[in-house]
Coordinates of C-alpha atoms in Angstrom, one line a residue:
M1 CA 0.1 0.0 0.0
P2 CA 1.3 3.5 -0.6
G3 CA 2.7 5.9 1.8
K4 CA 5.4 6.0 4.8
P5 CA 3.1 6.0 6.7
P6 CA 0.3 4.7 4.8
I7 CA -2.6 6.9 3.6
Y8 CA -5.9 6.7 5.3
S9 CA -7.3 4.6 2.6
A10 CA -5.1 1.7 4.0
T11 CA -7.1 1.6 7.8
I12 CA -9.3 -1.0 6.1
F13 CA -6.1 -3.3 6.0
Y14 CA -5.1 -2.8 9.5
I15 CA -8.8 -2.9 10.9
A16 CA -8.9 -6.6 9.0
E17 CA -5.3 -7.7 10.1
K18 CA -6.0 -6.0 14.2
Q19 CA -9.4 -7.3 14.2
G20 CA -8.3 -10.8 13.0
F21 CA -10.8 -11.0 10.0
F22 CA -7.6 -11.9 7.9
T23 CA -7.1 -15.0 10.3
K24 CA -10.7 -15.8 10.5
H25 CA -11.1 -16.2 6.9
G26 CA -7.6 -17.9 6.6
A27 CA -5.6 -15.4 4.6
A28 CA -1.8 -15.4 5.3
V29 CA -1.2 -11.1 4.8
E30 CA 1.8 -9.3 5.0
L31 CA 0.9 -5.5 5.1
K32 CA 4.2 -3.5 3.4
P33 CA 4.3 0.5 3.4
F34 CA 5.8 1.3 -0.1
S35 CA 6.7 5.1 -1.0
T36 CA 4.3 5.4 -4.1
S37 CA 1.5 3.7 -6.1
A38 CA 4.2 3.7 -9.1
D39 CA 7.0 1.5 -6.8
I40 CA 3.7 -1.0 -5.9
G41 CA 3.3 -1.3 -9.4
R42 CA 7.1 -2.1 -10.3
A43 CA 7.0 -4.6 -7.4
L44 CA 3.7 -6.2 -8.6
T45 CA 4.7 -6.6 -12.0
S46 CA 8.3 -7.9 -11.1
N47 CA 6.7 -10.8 -8.5
Q48 CA 8.3 -9.0 -5.2
I49 CA 4.4 -9.0 -3.6
A50 CA 1.5 -10.9 -4.7
G51 CA -0.6 -8.0 -4.6
G52 CA -0.9 -4.2 -4.5
F53 CA -3.2 -1.4 -3.6
M54 CA -3.0 2.0 -5.2
G55 CA -4.5 4.7 -7.0
T56 CA -7.0 3.4 -9.8
T57 CA -5.3 5.9 -12.3
T58 CA -1.9 4.5 -11.9
A59 CA -3.6 1.0 -12.0
I60 CA -5.2 1.7 -15.3
S61 CA -2.2 3.2 -16.7
L62 CA -0.1 -0.5 -15.3
A63 CA -2.6 -2.4 -17.2
G64 CA -2.8 0.1 -20.3
S65 CA 0.9 -1.0 -20.7
G66 CA 0.7 -4.7 -21.1
S67 CA 1.1 -5.9 -17.6
P68 CA -1.3 -8.4 -16.5
V69 CA -2.8 -7.0 -13.7
V70 CA -6.4 -7.4 -12.7
S71 CA -8.6 -5.5 -9.9
I72 CA -10.4 -7.5 -7.3
F73 CA -11.4 -4.6 -4.5
G74 CA -11.4 -1.1 -4.6
L75 CA -12.8 2.1 -2.7
E76 CA -15.0 4.1 -5.3
H77 CA -14.9 7.6 -3.7
P78 CA -11.7 10.1 -3.9
D79 CA -11.8 12.1 -0.9
Y80 CA -10.0 14.8 -2.3
V81 CA -11.3 18.7 -1.7
I82 CA -10.3 21.9 -2.1
A83 CA -9.7 23.5 1.3
T84 CA -9.5 27.0 2.3
T85 CA -8.7 29.1 5.4
D86 CA -9.0 32.3 3.0
P87 CA -12.4 34.0 3.8
A88 CA -12.6 35.4 -0.1
V89 CA -12.9 31.6 -1.2
T90 CA -16.3 30.7 -0.9
D91 CA -17.3 28.8 -4.2
C92 CA -15.9 27.6 -7.3
M93 CA -15.9 31.0 -9.1
S94 CA -14.2 32.7 -5.9
L95 CA -11.1 30.7 -6.7
K96 CA -10.1 32.6 -10.2
G97 CA -7.1 34.6 -9.7
K98 CA -5.7 32.5 -6.2
S99 CA -3.1 30.3 -5.6
V100 CA -3.9 26.6 -4.6
A101 CA -1.3 23.9 -3.2
V102 CA -1.2 20.8 -4.9
D103 CA 1.0 17.8 -4.9
A104 CA 2.8 18.2 -8.6
P105 CA 1.8 18.8 -11.9
G106 CA -0.3 15.6 -13.6
A107 CA -0.2 14.4 -10.5
P108 CA -3.4 13.0 -8.6
L109 CA -4.1 16.3 -6.4
D110 CA -3.7 18.1 -9.6
L111 CA -5.9 16.4 -11.4
A112 CA -8.7 16.7 -8.9
L113 CA -8.0 20.5 -9.3
Q114 CA -8.8 20.4 -12.8
A115 CA -11.8 18.3 -12.5
M116 CA -13.3 20.6 -9.5
L117 CA -12.6 23.9 -11.4
E118 CA -14.5 22.6 -14.8
S119 CA -17.4 22.3 -12.7
C120 CA -18.1 26.3 -12.7
G121 CA -16.0 26.6 -16.5
L122 CA -12.7 27.8 -14.8
T123 CA -9.2 25.8 -15.8
E124 CA -6.3 25.6 -13.9
S125 CA -4.9 28.6 -16.1
D126 CA -7.2 30.6 -14.1
V127 CA -5.4 30.0 -11.1
T128 CA -1.3 29.7 -9.6
A129 CA -0.7 25.9 -8.7
H130 CA 1.8 25.8 -6.4
P131 CA 3.8 22.1 -5.4
I132 CA 2.9 21.5 -2.0
G133 CA 1.6 18.3 -1.2
G134 CA 2.2 15.4 1.2
T135 CA 2.7 15.9 5.1
T136 CA 4.0 19.7 4.3
Q137 CA 0.4 20.9 3.1
A138 CA -1.1 20.8 6.5
S139 CA 1.7 23.2 8.1
A140 CA 1.9 25.4 5.3
L141 CA -2.2 25.7 5.7
V142 CA -1.8 26.5 9.7
S143 CA 1.1 29.0 9.1
G144 CA -0.6 30.8 6.3
A145 CA 2.2 29.7 3.7
V146 CA -0.6 29.1 1.7
K147 CA -4.7 29.7 2.1
T148 CA -6.1 27.2 -0.5
A149 CA -5.2 23.4 -1.6
V150 CA -6.4 20.6 -2.8
A151 CA -6.4 18.1 0.0
H152 CA -7.2 15.0 1.2
I153 CA -10.0 14.8 4.1
E154 CA -7.4 13.9 6.9
T155 CA -5.1 16.8 6.1
V156 CA -8.0 19.1 6.7
A157 CA -8.7 17.3 10.3
N158 CA -5.2 17.9 10.9
V159 CA -5.5 21.8 10.2
E160 CA -8.6 21.6 12.2
A161 CA -7.0 20.0 15.3
R162 CA -4.4 22.8 15.3
G163 CA -6.7 25.5 16.2
V164 CA -6.9 26.7 12.6
K165 CA -10.4 27.1 10.8
V166 CA -10.5 25.8 7.5
R167 CA -13.6 25.3 5.4
S168 CA -14.0 22.7 2.2
V169 CA -15.4 25.0 -0.4
L170 CA -15.7 22.0 -3.4
S171 CA -15.4 18.1 -3.4
N172 CA -14.0 15.7 -6.0
A173 CA -17.0 13.2 -4.8
A174 CA -19.5 16.1 -5.8
T175 CA -18.1 17.4 -8.8
Q176 CA -16.7 14.4 -10.6
P177 CA -18.9 11.5 -8.9
L178 CA -17.6 8.7 -11.5
A179 CA -14.0 9.4 -10.8
H180 CA -12.4 6.2 -9.3
Y181 CA -10.1 6.1 -6.4
D182 CA -8.0 3.4 -5.0
A183 CA -8.3 -0.2 -6.4
L184 CA -6.5 -3.5 -5.0
L185 CA -4.5 -5.7 -7.7
T186 CA -3.5 -8.9 -7.9
T187 CA -2.2 -10.7 -11.2
K188 CA -4.3 -12.5 -13.6
S189 CA -1.8 -15.7 -13.2
Q190 CA -2.4 -15.4 -9.5
L191 CA -6.3 -15.9 -9.9
Q192 CA -5.8 -18.6 -12.5
D193 CA -4.0 -21.1 -9.9
P194 CA -6.6 -22.4 -7.3
A195 CA -4.6 -22.2 -4.5
A196 CA -3.8 -18.6 -5.2
R197 CA -7.0 -17.4 -5.8
A198 CA -9.0 -19.1 -2.8
G199 CA -6.1 -16.6 -0.9
W200 CA -7.9 -13.7 -3.0
V201 CA -11.2 -14.8 -1.7
A202 CA -10.2 -15.0 1.7
V203 CA -8.5 -11.5 1.8
T204 CA -11.2 -10.4 0.2
A205 CA -13.9 -11.6 2.5
A206 CA -11.8 -10.0 5.4
L207 CA -11.9 -6.4 3.7
H208 CA -15.4 -6.8 3.7
D209 CA -16.0 -7.6 7.4
A210 CA -13.3 -4.7 7.9
A211 CA -15.7 -2.6 6.0
L212 CA -18.5 -3.3 8.0
Y213 CA -16.7 -3.0 11.3
M214 CA -15.4 0.8 10.1
N215 CA -18.7 1.9 9.0
D216 CA -20.6 0.9 12.6
P217 CA -20.7 4.0 14.7
Q218 CA -19.9 1.6 17.8
N219 CA -16.2 0.9 16.3
A220 CA -15.6 4.6 15.5
D221 CA -12.9 5.0 18.8
A222 CA -11.5 1.7 17.4
V223 CA -11.3 2.7 14.1
A224 CA -9.9 6.1 14.7
Q225 CA -7.1 4.7 17.1
V226 CA -6.1 2.1 14.7
A227 CA -5.7 4.8 11.7
A228 CA -3.8 6.9 14.7
D229 CA -1.6 4.1 15.7
D230 CA -1.0 2.2 12.5
V231 CA -1.7 4.1 9.6
T232 CA -1.5 8.0 9.3
K233 CA 0.6 8.2 12.4
E234 CA -1.4 11.4 13.2
P235 CA -2.6 12.3 16.6
L236 CA -6.0 10.7 17.5
A237 CA -8.0 13.9 17.9
V238 CA -7.1 14.0 13.9
T239 CA -8.5 10.8 12.9
K240 CA -11.3 11.2 15.1
I241 CA -12.4 14.3 13.4
A242 CA -11.5 12.7 9.6
L243 CA -13.4 9.3 10.2
P244 CA -16.9 11.0 10.3
E245 CA -16.1 12.5 6.7
F246 CA -14.8 9.3 5.3
L247 CA -17.7 7.6 6.0
K248 CA -20.2 10.2 4.4
I249 CA -18.8 9.6 1.1
N250 CA -19.4 5.8 1.6
Y251 CA -15.4 5.7 1.5
W252 CA -15.2 1.9 2.7
P253 CA -17.6 0.0 0.6
T254 CA -19.9 -2.2 2.1
D255 CA -22.6 -3.2 -0.2
G256 CA -20.2 -4.3 -3.8
N257 CA -16.7 -5.0 -4.2
G258 CA -16.4 -1.0 -4.8
L259 CA -15.5 -1.4 -8.4
P260 CA -18.5 -0.2 -10.3
Q261 CA -18.4 -0.5 -14.0
A262 CA -19.5 3.1 -14.5
S263 CA -17.0 4.7 -12.7
I264 CA -14.1 2.1 -13.7
E265 CA -14.9 3.2 -17.3
F266 CA -15.1 6.9 -16.2
T267 CA -11.5 6.6 -15.1
I268 CA -10.1 4.6 -17.8
Q269 CA -11.5 7.6 -20.5
Q270 CA -10.1 9.9 -18.0
Q271 CA -6.5 8.4 -18.4
V272 CA -6.9 8.2 -22.6
K273 CA -7.9 11.8 -22.5
A274 CA -4.9 13.0 -20.0
G275 CA -2.7 11.0 -22.8
N276 CA -1.6 8.4 -19.7
V277 CA -3.0 5.4 -21.9
P278 CA -2.9 5.5 -25.4
A279 CA -6.8 4.9 -26.6
D280 CA -5.7 1.6 -28.5
K281 CA -4.1 0.1 -25.3
A282 CA -6.5 0.9 -22.6
P283 CA -7.7 -1.9 -20.7
T284 CA -11.8 -2.8 -20.8
Y285 CA -13.8 -3.5 -17.8
A286 CA -13.7 -7.3 -18.1
D287 CA -9.9 -7.1 -18.4
F288 CA -9.3 -4.7 -15.7
V289 CA -12.0 -6.2 -13.0
D290 CA -12.6 -9.7 -11.9
S291 CA -16.0 -9.5 -9.9
S292 CA -16.1 -13.0 -9.8
V293 CA -13.2 -12.8 -6.5
Y294 CA -15.8 -10.8 -4.4
A295 CA -18.8 -12.8 -5.2
D296 CA -17.4 -15.9 -4.0
A297 CA -15.9 -14.0 -0.8
V298 CA -19.3 -12.9 0.5
K299 CA -21.2 -16.3 -0.4

């Protein structure tokens, strides 16, 4: 999974581990944090790891390059928001002429900015984008070095927990509802091997149990504690603020494998449009998703 420490989306894997869901279903799992989704893709295609959890855009690019990968579980909704401490920024149009922090040109936060600006007819040329992402972004908002940023939900929570008033004025989930966020990938050869496939069915069953656990309000404190201790390394106060916001967008799916066809096909076309995948190399939904693993996991 991406991030050192891992990003908030990986909490579902740590809940599956801490609550014994992997053990319950007989899945032998070792969780390994990698620096980026690209690193995960390289390790997966070179058989250094059995599976990888990564950004869907990276996963689609990997499949488009000819790598024999397939997704079996996903997180559907991106958590990107435009967050601001600037009282003059109240909606999409008020971003015109403003400076906005993103991660890097062409990277996920930058692409999310473009999508959100399009919702009111603006383009990235109408703002000044600054490459300030990752763990430095919250500190930059707190210090006033930047006033507006494309951020993750937990970044906003981090700023709020440090006593700075910050508002989310746009969300990627609202302005681009079909954009897909993260996918769990393995290789097609593993799913063709009965023993390996059985292992992935067990992993998926454990993730389904973890999603049900995380969406139960009675478990909110326990989930926030795992997120703080094992995932983000943020203070518990931050993860407690962030968790309800993730649940509002159905971040961890309980009613399916998190890989709806409309969202995956939209994200594939977005990657083609962005020039990241040649149109004649773009995977189809059937090539990219194996829904049978989840179906067997929840029987």
